[in-house]
């Protein structure tokens, strides 16, 4: 028993050094050399300063911007310090109410658009930080953004296309539009 | 279901099946009793570790000593995690200056990680220092997985050895699992993940300016910490303008690799693999899904290889797939059908070339329906428990699939090692039932299955079932248990049933609306996790000890072959019948009731 206990404690310490110190340091070393930008958060840098991450969405409510997926993080939406989903069950009336409010907000920003709203634009993302929206959710917003900015829909659509990523390797995941990159391109237009 | 949904599942299964044989035969070499290229390659490191730890690698252990070594090793790991998380405020690598964890949360987290459950009653990015994550939690990701593999190898030796009083050496099996299997595989997976955008650094969190300011709404609390109410009884809130976003950082890729490979599932960040820094692209998602089944799938082949009849391993794998594949398609179809509650609203839930459609609440755009539904099925078939979408917001039937897969005892792939030894318990029960039908003493892999083996197998099958049923009952009868529920009605009961099923089968995923970071839940779930994990492992080691002592019985005309489609079907039926009979009443009160209400 005493000998087993000694082996248990010493092996735990040795394994902690190997898997808890050497292993993460080795991965960090290689990743920082091979993929420095990705390993450091895929930051978007402007004038030497980070102005956002290509992977972390921000919240938009101004009609001149494309809006992101709704975010259920607290106390503010898209809070990077507290990722979370709404965890509302499908039959919870609070979910239906939240969706109605989001539809109303979209309609208020663009009363002329009476098309059904793409579902991802009115449902909270899993992380509360989803950087992307579906192509349908982008297309739904193109007329509004074009009108508010005094641009043609074709000009806006071109910027949407530039921020679009297809299915990876043609099969994996879903085609999608990066909202932060798109809005930055709009402001820089 | 769309064509792309279908082909993503097919591609996943194809890649997995291609990898089973190479990974399985590699592991067979790593755990072989005879020296070979693999064990010679790492022999130097092994010898240094054994010398420092005072381990005699040649010494064979009986099952009792093997179990004692396993328990002591895991107990030491538990104390280490507890100490790190209680002392982190004074230790290095804590750039955000996180405080110590409360004692009940620290105990729950320590037990959670040593039992390979990785239930998390906390959010990583606002609770754990980098040191606690990498030297406490990530280490247990490795060691709990290595423990599972070690116990499995010992159980398989029970079948392969005869007239023997030993099942192997725990220290050697655990060390080899870590050095030869988990570390090198994790290293490759971690780099693949980093290439996709999973963060891997030791920097402090980064503040970035927001393009458009947002508003933070917080409830006002009085000096005693209670929320202040206005005259109408509503919470008083205060608003403030937010101009920056804080991006969390840390050594995530290295930890996430082993979180999946070791079927641990404990996220670096609160939303686990839904978080863009934990699972940034569809390809990282594919790698993470593949990593979950890689070892449990490969071990089936290793098992066949070790018992000298590869067909035995393929038969087990076929049984797992027989149950897994229909449930995966079922979950995806349920989610793709969307939420009936939104049908009356101006919402488009149809799948098209422009959108995934379906029930997108709690899901990420890049994964859509297929990659989320498949992930949910994989993570609960295996006892991983990582999530890339919020299971609490799944449709009733979409949420039923992950819940039931856990309740089946985590034997459909299951945890690394533990899934297969759990399935072997079911196989023993299956040959026993077949033996009863034809009136012969049952045999499995050349060993007579007698009263002792049946007792141990029944224990292994029934302990998790009993924990789920009893502890769910305790939770719903206790005010502190019910208070944690977030959603009303049948769904609230589902949250409780899901949490207890998850802990009692060492899965770790959650219907995350449940506010589980309370003393009641932390203690209840700790009990579930601990006893399920170690009672099951000890029962299986006891069975291995008794099997190893028996003589080998050559197969006769009356022996039921256990590599045939007949046996595969029988085994699948036993797993399903135990799971269905035990849990149908409870499921009827939760997801099934909710489904019937939602389609009214």
Coordinates of N, CA and C in Angstrom, one line a residue, chain A residues 1 3-12 14-16 18-21 23-28 30-32 34-35 38-43 50-53 55-62 65 69 75-78 80-93 95-96 99-100 102-103 107 115-120 122-136 139 167-176 180 183-184 187, chain B residues 4 7-8 11 49 52-56 68 72-73 76-77 80 125-126 134-135 139-140 142-143 171 174-175 178 183 186-187 190-191 194-203 205-206 208-212 214-218 242 245-249 254 257 270-271 274-277 280-283 286 339 341-342 345-349 353-358 360-368 390 392-396 487-488 491 512-513 594 598:
Chain A
X1 N 0.8 -1.2 0.0 CA 0.0 0.0 0.0 C 0.9 1.3 0.0
X3 N 4.0 1.5 -0.9 CA 4.7 1.6 -2.1 C 3.9 2.0 -3.3
X4 N 2.6 1.5 -3.3 CA 1.7 1.8 -4.4 C 1.4 3.3 -4.3
X5 N 1.2 3.8 -3.0 CA 0.9 5.2 -2.9 C 2.0 6.1 -3.4
X6 N 3.3 5.7 -3.0 CA 4.4 6.5 -3.5 C 4.5 6.5 -5.0
X7 N 4.3 5.3 -5.6 CA 4.3 5.3 -7.1 C 3.2 6.2 -7.7
X8 N 2.0 6.1 -7.0 CA 0.9 6.9 -7.5 C 1.2 8.4 -7.5
X9 N 1.8 8.9 -6.4 CA 2.1 10.3 -6.3 C 3.2 10.7 -7.2
X10 N 4.3 9.9 -7.3 CA 5.4 10.3 -8.2 C 5.0 10.2 -9.6
X11 N 4.3 9.2 -10.0 CA 3.9 9.1 -11.4 C 2.9 10.3 -11.8
X12 N 2.1 10.6 -10.9 CA 1.2 11.8 -11.1 C 2.0 13.1 -11.4
X14 N 5.1 13.2 -12.4 CA 5.9 13.1 -13.6 C 4.9 13.3 -14.8
X15 N 3.8 12.8 -14.8 CA 2.8 12.9 -15.8 C 2.3 14.3 -16.0
X16 N 2.2 15.0 -14.8 CA 1.8 16.4 -14.8 C 2.9 17.2 -15.6
X18 N 4.9 16.1 -17.9 CA 4.9 15.7 -19.3 C 3.7 16.2 -20.0
X19 N 2.5 15.9 -19.5 CA 1.2 16.3 -20.2 C 0.7 17.7 -19.9
X20 N 1.1 18.2 -18.7 CA 0.6 19.5 -18.3 C 1.5 20.6 -18.5
X21 N 2.8 20.4 -18.8 CA 3.8 21.4 -19.0 C 4.5 21.3 -20.4
X23 N 3.9 19.2 -22.9 CA 3.0 19.0 -24.0 C 2.4 20.4 -24.5
X24 N 1.8 21.1 -23.6 CA 1.2 22.4 -24.0 C 2.3 23.4 -24.5
X25 N 3.5 23.3 -23.9 CA 4.6 24.2 -24.4 C 5.0 23.8 -25.8
X26 N 5.1 22.5 -26.0 CA 5.5 22.1 -27.4 C 4.5 22.5 -28.4
X27 N 3.2 22.3 -28.1 CA 2.2 22.7 -29.0 C 2.2 24.2 -29.3
X28 N 2.4 25.0 -28.2 CA 2.4 26.4 -28.3 C 3.6 26.8 -29.2
X30 N 5.3 25.2 -31.6 CA 5.1 24.8 -33.0 C 4.0 25.7 -33.6
X31 N 2.8 25.8 -32.9 CA 1.7 26.6 -33.4 C 2.1 28.1 -33.6
X32 N 2.9 28.6 -32.7 CA 3.3 30.0 -32.8 C 4.2 30.2 -34.0
X34 N 4.2 28.1 -36.8 CA 3.5 27.7 -38.1 C 2.3 28.6 -38.3
X35 N 1.5 28.8 -37.3 CA 0.2 29.6 -37.5 C 0.1 30.7 -36.5
X38 N -3.3 32.7 -36.4 CA -4.5 31.8 -35.9 C -4.3 31.5 -34.4
X39 N -3.1 31.2 -34.0 CA -2.9 30.8 -32.6 C -3.1 31.9 -31.7
X40 N -3.1 33.2 -32.2 CA -3.2 34.3 -31.3 C -4.6 35.0 -31.5
X41 N -5.6 34.2 -32.0 CA -6.9 34.7 -32.0 C -7.5 35.3 -33.3
X42 N -6.8 35.1 -34.4 CA -7.2 35.6 -35.7 C -7.6 37.0 -35.6
X43 N -6.7 37.8 -35.0 CA -7.1 39.2 -34.8 C -7.0 40.0 -36.1
X50 N -5.2 45.8 -32.7 CA -6.2 44.9 -32.9 C -7.6 45.6 -32.9
X51 N -8.4 45.4 -33.9 CA -9.7 46.1 -33.9 C -10.9 45.1 -33.9
X52 N -10.5 43.8 -33.7 CA -11.6 42.8 -33.7 C -10.9 41.4 -34.0
X53 N -11.7 40.4 -34.0 CA -11.3 39.1 -34.4 C -12.2 38.6 -35.5
X55 N -13.0 35.7 -35.9 CA -13.7 34.6 -35.4 C -14.8 35.0 -34.3
X56 N -14.7 36.2 -33.8 CA -15.6 36.5 -32.7 C -16.5 37.6 -33.2
X57 N -17.8 37.4 -33.2 CA -18.8 38.3 -33.7 C -19.0 39.5 -32.8
X58 N -19.5 40.6 -33.4 CA -19.9 41.8 -32.6 C -21.4 42.0 -32.8
X59 N -22.0 42.8 -32.0 CA -23.4 43.1 -32.0 C -23.6 44.3 -32.9
X60 N -24.6 44.3 -33.8 CA -25.0 45.5 -34.6 C -26.5 45.7 -34.5
X61 N -26.9 46.9 -34.3 CA -28.4 47.2 -34.4 C -28.6 48.4 -35.3
X62 N -27.6 49.1 -35.8 CA -27.7 50.2 -36.7 C -28.1 49.7 -38.0
X65 N -25.6 48.9 -40.9 CA -24.7 47.7 -40.8 C -25.5 46.4 -41.0
X69 N -26.0 37.3 -35.8 CA -27.0 36.5 -35.0 C -27.3 37.1 -33.7
X75 N -23.6 40.6 -19.4 CA -24.8 41.5 -19.4 C -25.0 42.2 -20.7
X76 N -24.0 42.1 -21.6 CA -24.3 42.7 -22.9 C -24.1 41.6 -24.0
X77 N -24.7 41.8 -25.2 CA -24.6 40.8 -26.2 C -23.2 40.7 -26.7
X78 N -22.8 39.5 -27.2 CA -21.5 39.2 -27.8 C -20.4 39.6 -26.7
X80 N -17.4 38.7 -24.9 CA -16.3 37.7 -25.0 C -15.9 37.1 -23.7
X81 N -16.3 37.6 -22.6 CA -15.9 37.1 -21.3 C -16.9 36.1 -20.8
X82 N -18.0 35.9 -21.5 CA -19.0 35.1 -20.9 C -19.9 34.4 -22.0
X83 N -19.2 33.6 -22.8 CA -19.9 33.0 -23.9 C -21.1 32.1 -23.4
X84 N -22.2 32.2 -24.1 CA -23.3 31.4 -23.7 C -24.4 31.4 -24.7
X85 N -25.2 30.4 -24.7 CA -26.5 30.4 -25.5 C -27.6 30.8 -24.6
X86 N -28.8 30.8 -25.2 CA -30.0 31.2 -24.4 C -30.4 30.0 -23.5
X87 N -30.2 28.8 -24.0 CA -30.7 27.6 -23.4 C -32.2 27.5 -23.2
X88 N -32.9 28.3 -24.0 CA -34.3 28.2 -24.0 C -34.8 27.0 -24.7
X89 N -35.7 26.2 -24.1 CA -36.2 25.0 -24.7 C -37.1 25.4 -25.9
X90 N -37.4 24.5 -26.8 CA -38.1 24.8 -28.0 C -39.6 25.1 -27.7
X91 N -40.1 24.7 -26.6 CA -41.5 25.0 -26.3 C -41.7 26.1 -25.3
X92 N -40.6 26.7 -24.9 CA -40.6 27.8 -23.9 C -41.2 29.0 -24.5
X93 N -42.3 29.6 -24.0 CA -42.9 30.8 -24.6 C -41.9 32.0 -24.6
X95 N -38.9 31.8 -25.7 CA -38.2 31.7 -26.9 C -39.1 32.4 -28.1
X96 N -40.4 32.0 -28.1 CA -41.2 32.5 -29.1 C -41.3 34.1 -29.0
X99 N -38.2 35.7 -30.3 CA -38.1 35.6 -31.8 C -39.0 36.7 -32.4
X100 N -40.2 36.9 -31.8 CA -41.2 37.9 -32.2 C -40.5 39.3 -32.1
X102 N -37.4 40.1 -32.2 CA -36.4 40.3 -33.2 C -36.9 40.5 -34.6
X103 N -38.0 39.8 -34.9 CA -38.7 40.1 -36.2 C -39.2 41.5 -36.2
X107 N -38.2 44.4 -38.9 CA -39.3 45.1 -39.6 C -39.2 46.6 -39.4
X115 N -40.5 39.8 -46.6 CA -40.2 38.4 -46.8 C -40.0 37.7 -45.4
X116 N -40.3 36.4 -45.4 CA -40.0 35.7 -44.1 C -38.5 35.8 -43.7
X117 N -38.3 36.0 -42.4 CA -36.9 36.2 -42.0 C -36.2 34.9 -41.9
X118 N -35.0 34.8 -42.5 CA -34.2 33.6 -42.3 C -34.0 33.2 -40.8
X119 N -34.1 32.0 -40.5 CA -34.2 31.6 -39.1 C -33.0 31.9 -38.3
X120 N -31.8 31.9 -38.9 CA -30.6 32.2 -38.1 C -30.5 33.6 -37.6
X122 N -33.0 35.4 -36.4 CA -33.8 35.6 -35.2 C -33.7 34.6 -34.1
X123 N -32.7 33.7 -34.2 CA -32.4 32.8 -33.1 C -31.0 33.0 -32.6
X124 N -30.9 32.9 -31.3 CA -29.6 33.1 -30.6 C -28.6 32.0 -31.0
X125 N -27.4 32.4 -31.2 CA -26.3 31.4 -31.6 C -25.9 30.6 -30.3
X126 N -25.2 29.5 -30.5 CA -24.8 28.6 -29.4 C -23.8 29.3 -28.5
X127 N -22.8 30.0 -29.1 CA -21.8 30.6 -28.3 C -22.1 32.0 -27.9
X128 N -23.1 32.6 -28.5 CA -23.3 34.0 -28.3 C -22.3 34.9 -29.0
X129 N -21.4 34.3 -29.7 CA -20.3 35.0 -30.4 C -20.2 34.7 -31.8
X130 N -21.2 34.0 -32.4 CA -21.2 33.6 -33.8 C -20.7 34.7 -34.7
X131 N -19.6 34.6 -35.4 CA -19.2 35.7 -36.3 C -19.9 35.7 -37.6
X132 N -20.8 34.7 -37.9 CA -21.3 34.6 -39.2 C -22.8 34.5 -39.3
X133 N -23.3 34.8 -40.5 CA -24.8 34.6 -40.7 C -24.9 33.8 -42.0
X134 N -26.0 33.3 -42.3 CA -26.2 32.5 -43.5 C -26.3 33.4 -44.7
X135 N -26.1 32.9 -45.9 CA -26.3 33.7 -47.1 C -27.7 34.3 -47.2
X136 N -28.7 33.5 -46.7 CA -30.1 34.0 -46.8 C -30.2 35.2 -45.8
X139 N -28.7 38.2 -47.6 CA -29.5 38.6 -48.7 C -30.7 39.4 -48.2
X167 N -18.8 26.0 -48.4 CA -18.6 24.8 -47.6 C -17.1 24.4 -47.7
X168 N -16.5 24.0 -46.5 CA -15.1 23.7 -46.5 C -14.9 22.4 -47.3
X169 N -13.9 22.4 -48.2 CA -13.7 21.3 -49.2 C -14.9 20.9 -50.0
X170 N -15.8 21.9 -50.1 CA -17.0 21.6 -50.9 C -18.1 20.8 -50.2
X171 N -17.9 20.3 -49.0 CA -18.9 19.4 -48.4 C -19.1 19.8 -46.9
X172 N -18.1 20.2 -46.2 CA -18.3 20.3 -44.7 C -18.9 21.7 -44.3
X173 N -19.8 21.6 -43.4 CA -20.4 22.8 -42.8 C -21.3 23.5 -43.7
X174 N -21.5 24.8 -43.5 CA -22.5 25.6 -44.3 C -21.8 26.8 -44.9
X175 N -22.3 27.3 -46.0 CA -21.8 28.5 -46.6 C -22.3 29.7 -45.7
X176 N -21.5 30.7 -45.5 CA -21.8 31.7 -44.5 C -21.0 33.0 -44.8
X180 N -18.5 40.9 -39.3 CA -17.6 42.0 -38.9 C -16.7 42.4 -40.1
X183 N -19.0 44.4 -42.5 CA -19.3 45.8 -42.0 C -18.0 46.7 -42.1
X184 N -16.9 46.1 -41.8 CA -15.6 46.9 -42.0 C -15.4 47.3 -43.4
X187 N -17.8 50.2 -44.2 CA -17.4 51.5 -43.7 C -16.2 52.0 -44.4
Chain B
X4 N -26.5 17.4 -48.5 CA -25.3 17.7 -47.8 C -25.3 17.1 -46.4
X7 N -24.4 13.4 -46.9 CA -23.0 13.1 -47.2 C -22.0 13.5 -46.2
X8 N -22.3 14.4 -45.3 CA -21.4 14.7 -44.2 C -21.3 13.6 -43.3
X11 N -19.4 10.7 -45.1 CA -18.0 11.0 -45.1 C -17.3 10.7 -43.8
X49 N 10.9 6.9 -16.0 CA 9.7 7.1 -15.2 C 9.5 6.1 -14.1
X52 N 12.1 6.4 -11.3 CA 11.8 7.5 -10.4 C 10.6 7.2 -9.5
X53 N 9.6 6.5 -10.0 CA 8.4 6.2 -9.3 C 8.5 4.9 -8.5
X54 N 9.6 4.2 -8.5 CA 9.8 3.0 -7.8 C 8.8 1.9 -8.3
X55 N 8.6 1.9 -9.6 CA 7.7 0.9 -10.2 C 8.5 -0.3 -10.8
X56 N 8.2 -1.5 -10.4 CA 8.8 -2.7 -11.1 C 7.9 -3.1 -12.3
X68 N -6.6 -1.3 -6.8 CA -6.1 -0.4 -5.7 C -5.2 0.7 -6.3
X72 N -5.8 4.6 -6.1 CA -4.9 5.6 -5.5 C -4.4 6.6 -6.5
X73 N -4.1 6.2 -7.7 CA -3.7 7.1 -8.7 C -4.7 8.2 -9.0
X76 N -5.1 10.6 -6.0 CA -4.0 11.6 -6.0 C -4.3 12.7 -7.0
X77 N -4.8 12.3 -8.2 CA -5.2 13.3 -9.2 C -6.3 14.2 -8.8
X80 N -4.9 16.8 -6.4 CA -4.1 17.7 -7.2 C -5.0 18.8 -7.8
X125 N -13.7 30.6 -19.2 CA -13.0 31.8 -19.5 C -13.2 32.8 -18.3
X126 N -14.1 32.6 -17.4 CA -14.2 33.5 -16.3 C -14.0 32.8 -14.9
X134 N -4.2 23.9 -17.5 CA -3.3 23.0 -18.2 C -2.6 21.9 -17.2
X135 N -2.3 22.4 -16.0 CA -1.6 21.4 -15.1 C -2.6 20.6 -14.3
X139 N -4.3 17.7 -17.6 CA -3.5 16.5 -17.1 C -4.5 15.4 -16.9
X140 N -5.6 15.7 -16.2 CA -6.6 14.7 -15.9 C -7.4 14.2 -17.2
X142 N -5.8 13.6 -19.8 CA -4.9 12.5 -20.3 C -5.1 11.3 -19.3
X143 N -5.0 11.6 -18.0 CA -4.8 10.4 -17.1 C -6.2 9.7 -16.9
X171 N 0.5 0.5 -13.6 CA 1.4 1.6 -13.9 C 1.9 1.6 -15.4
X174 N -1.1 2.3 -17.8 CA -1.4 3.7 -17.8 C -0.3 4.6 -18.5
X175 N 0.9 4.3 -18.2 CA 2.0 5.0 -18.8 C 2.1 4.9 -20.3
X178 N -0.6 6.8 -22.1 CA -0.4 8.2 -22.2 C 0.7 8.5 -23.2
X183 N -0.6 11.1 -26.1 CA 0.3 12.2 -26.3 C 0.5 12.5 -27.8
X186 N -2.7 13.5 -29.7 CA -3.1 14.8 -29.3 C -2.3 15.9 -29.9
X187 N -1.0 15.6 -30.0 CA -0.1 16.6 -30.6 C -0.5 17.0 -32.0
X190 N -3.9 18.7 -32.0 CA -3.8 20.1 -31.5 C -3.3 21.1 -32.6
X191 N -2.3 20.6 -33.4 CA -1.8 21.4 -34.5 C -2.8 21.6 -35.6
X194 N -5.1 24.2 -34.3 CA -4.5 25.5 -34.3 C -4.5 26.1 -35.7
X195 N -4.3 25.2 -36.7 CA -4.2 25.6 -38.1 C -5.6 26.2 -38.5
X196 N -6.6 25.9 -37.8 CA -8.0 26.3 -38.2 C -8.4 27.6 -37.4
X197 N -7.6 27.9 -36.4 CA -7.9 29.1 -35.6 C -8.2 28.9 -34.1
X198 N -8.0 27.7 -33.6 CA -8.1 27.5 -32.2 C -6.9 28.2 -31.5
X199 N -7.1 29.0 -30.5 CA -6.0 29.8 -29.9 C -5.1 28.9 -29.1
X200 N -3.8 29.2 -29.1 CA -2.8 28.5 -28.4 C -1.7 29.5 -28.0
X201 N -1.8 30.1 -26.8 CA -0.9 31.1 -26.4 C -1.0 31.3 -24.9
X202 N -0.1 32.1 -24.3 CA -0.2 32.3 -22.9 C -0.4 33.8 -22.6
X203 N -1.0 34.5 -23.6 CA -1.2 35.9 -23.5 C -2.4 36.3 -22.6
X205 N -5.9 38.4 -21.9 CA -7.0 38.6 -22.8 C -6.8 39.9 -23.6
X206 N -7.4 40.0 -24.8 CA -7.1 41.2 -25.6 C -8.4 42.0 -25.7
X208 N -10.6 44.8 -27.7 CA -10.7 45.4 -29.0 C -11.9 46.4 -28.9
X209 N -11.8 47.5 -29.7 CA -12.9 48.5 -29.8 C -14.1 47.9 -30.5
X210 N -15.3 48.1 -30.1 CA -16.5 47.7 -30.8 C -16.7 48.6 -32.0
X211 N -17.2 48.1 -33.1 CA -17.6 48.9 -34.3 C -18.8 49.8 -33.9
X212 N -19.7 49.1 -33.2 CA -20.9 49.8 -32.7 C -21.1 49.5 -31.2
X214 N -22.5 48.7 -27.5 CA -23.6 48.0 -27.1 C -24.0 48.4 -25.6
X215 N -25.1 47.9 -25.2 CA -25.6 48.3 -23.8 C -25.5 47.1 -22.9
X216 N -24.9 47.3 -21.8 CA -25.0 46.2 -20.8 C -26.1 46.5 -19.8
X217 N -26.9 45.4 -19.6 CA -28.0 45.6 -18.7 C -27.8 44.6 -17.5
X218 N -27.6 45.2 -16.3 CA -27.3 44.4 -15.1 C -28.4 44.7 -14.1
X242 N -21.2 49.9 -23.4 CA -20.0 49.1 -23.6 C -19.3 49.5 -24.9
X245 N -14.7 45.0 -26.6 CA -15.0 43.6 -26.4 C -13.7 42.9 -25.9
X246 N -13.8 42.0 -24.9 CA -12.6 41.4 -24.5 C -12.6 40.0 -25.1
X247 N -11.4 39.7 -25.8 CA -11.3 38.4 -26.4 C -10.5 37.5 -25.5
X248 N -11.0 36.3 -25.1 CA -10.3 35.4 -24.2 C -9.2 34.7 -25.0
X249 N -8.1 34.4 -24.3 CA -7.0 33.7 -24.9 C -6.6 32.5 -24.1
X254 N -4.1 22.7 -27.3 CA -3.5 21.5 -26.7 C -4.5 20.8 -25.8
X257 N -7.5 19.2 -27.9 CA -7.2 18.0 -28.6 C -7.4 16.8 -27.8
X270 N -16.6 28.5 -22.0 CA -17.9 28.1 -21.4 C -18.8 27.3 -22.4
X271 N -18.9 27.8 -23.7 CA -19.8 27.2 -24.6 C -19.1 26.1 -25.4
X274 N -18.9 25.0 -29.3 CA -19.7 26.0 -30.0 C -18.9 27.3 -30.1
X275 N -17.9 27.5 -29.2 CA -17.1 28.7 -29.1 C -16.2 28.8 -30.4
X276 N -16.2 30.0 -31.1 CA -15.4 30.0 -32.3 C -13.9 29.9 -32.0
X277 N -13.4 30.1 -30.8 CA -12.0 29.9 -30.5 C -11.7 28.5 -30.2
X280 N -13.4 26.6 -34.7 CA -13.6 27.7 -35.6 C -14.2 27.4 -36.9
X281 N -13.9 26.2 -37.5 CA -14.4 25.9 -38.8 C -15.0 24.6 -38.9
X282 N -15.7 24.3 -40.1 CA -16.3 23.0 -40.2 C -15.2 21.9 -40.2
X283 N -14.0 22.2 -40.7 CA -13.0 21.2 -40.7 C -12.5 20.9 -39.2
X286 N -14.9 18.7 -37.9 CA -14.8 17.3 -38.4 C -13.7 16.6 -37.6
X339 N -38.5 24.1 -35.5 CA -39.3 24.2 -34.2 C -40.7 24.6 -34.6
X341 N -43.0 25.7 -32.9 CA -43.5 26.9 -32.2 C -43.3 28.1 -33.0
X342 N -42.4 28.1 -34.0 CA -42.1 29.3 -34.8 C -42.9 29.2 -36.1
X345 N -45.0 32.3 -37.2 CA -44.3 33.6 -37.3 C -43.7 33.7 -38.7
X346 N -43.3 35.0 -39.0 CA -42.7 35.3 -40.3 C -41.2 34.8 -40.3
X347 N -41.0 33.5 -40.1 CA -39.6 33.0 -40.0 C -39.5 31.9 -41.1
X348 N -38.4 31.9 -41.8 CA -38.2 30.8 -42.8 C -37.2 29.8 -42.2
X349 N -37.8 28.6 -42.0 CA -37.0 27.5 -41.4 C -36.6 26.4 -42.4
X353 N -30.2 26.4 -50.6 CA -28.8 26.6 -50.9 C -28.2 27.8 -50.1
X354 N -29.2 28.7 -49.6 CA -28.8 29.9 -49.0 C -28.7 29.8 -47.5
X355 N -29.3 28.8 -46.9 CA -29.3 28.6 -45.4 C -29.5 27.2 -45.0
X356 N -29.0 26.8 -43.8 CA -29.3 25.5 -43.3 C -30.7 25.3 -42.9
X357 N -31.4 26.4 -42.4 CA -32.7 26.3 -41.9 C -32.8 25.4 -40.7
X358 N -34.0 24.9 -40.4 CA -34.2 24.1 -39.2 C -34.2 24.8 -37.9
X360 N -32.4 26.5 -35.5 CA -31.1 27.2 -35.3 C -30.8 27.8 -33.9
X361 N -31.8 27.8 -33.1 CA -31.6 28.3 -31.7 C -30.5 27.5 -31.0
X362 N -29.5 28.2 -30.6 CA -28.4 27.5 -29.9 C -27.4 26.8 -30.8
X363 N -27.5 27.1 -32.1 CA -26.6 26.5 -33.1 C -25.7 27.6 -33.7
X364 N -24.6 27.2 -34.3 CA -23.7 28.1 -34.9 C -23.9 28.0 -36.4
X365 N -23.8 29.2 -37.1 CA -24.0 29.2 -38.6 C -23.1 28.3 -39.3
X366 N -21.8 28.3 -38.9 CA -20.8 27.5 -39.7 C -21.1 26.0 -39.7
X367 N -21.8 25.5 -38.6 CA -22.1 24.1 -38.5 C -23.5 23.8 -39.0
X368 N -24.4 24.7 -38.9 CA -25.8 24.4 -39.4 C -26.4 23.3 -38.6
X390 N -26.2 24.1 -28.3 CA -26.8 24.0 -27.0 C -27.9 22.9 -27.0
X392 N -29.9 22.0 -24.8 CA -31.1 22.4 -24.1 C -32.1 23.0 -25.1
X393 N -31.6 23.6 -26.2 CA -32.5 24.2 -27.2 C -32.8 23.3 -28.4
X394 N -32.4 22.1 -28.3 CA -32.8 21.1 -29.4 C -34.3 20.9 -29.3
X395 N -34.8 20.4 -30.5 CA -36.2 20.0 -30.5 C -36.4 18.8 -29.5
X396 N -37.6 18.5 -29.1 CA -37.8 17.4 -28.1 C -37.2 16.1 -28.6
X487 N -36.2 26.1 -17.7 CA -37.4 26.1 -18.7 C -38.6 25.5 -18.0
X488 N -39.8 26.0 -18.3 CA -41.0 25.5 -17.7 C -41.4 24.1 -18.2
X491 N -40.0 20.3 -20.2 CA -38.6 20.5 -20.6 C -37.8 20.7 -19.3
X512 N -27.9 22.9 -20.7 CA -27.1 23.9 -19.9 C -27.9 25.0 -19.2
X513 N -29.2 25.0 -19.4 CA -30.0 26.0 -18.7 C -30.1 25.7 -17.2
X594 N -43.0 16.5 -24.1 CA -42.8 17.8 -24.7 C -43.0 17.7 -26.2
X598 N -45.7 19.8 -28.4 CA -45.3 20.7 -29.4 C -46.0 20.5 -30.7

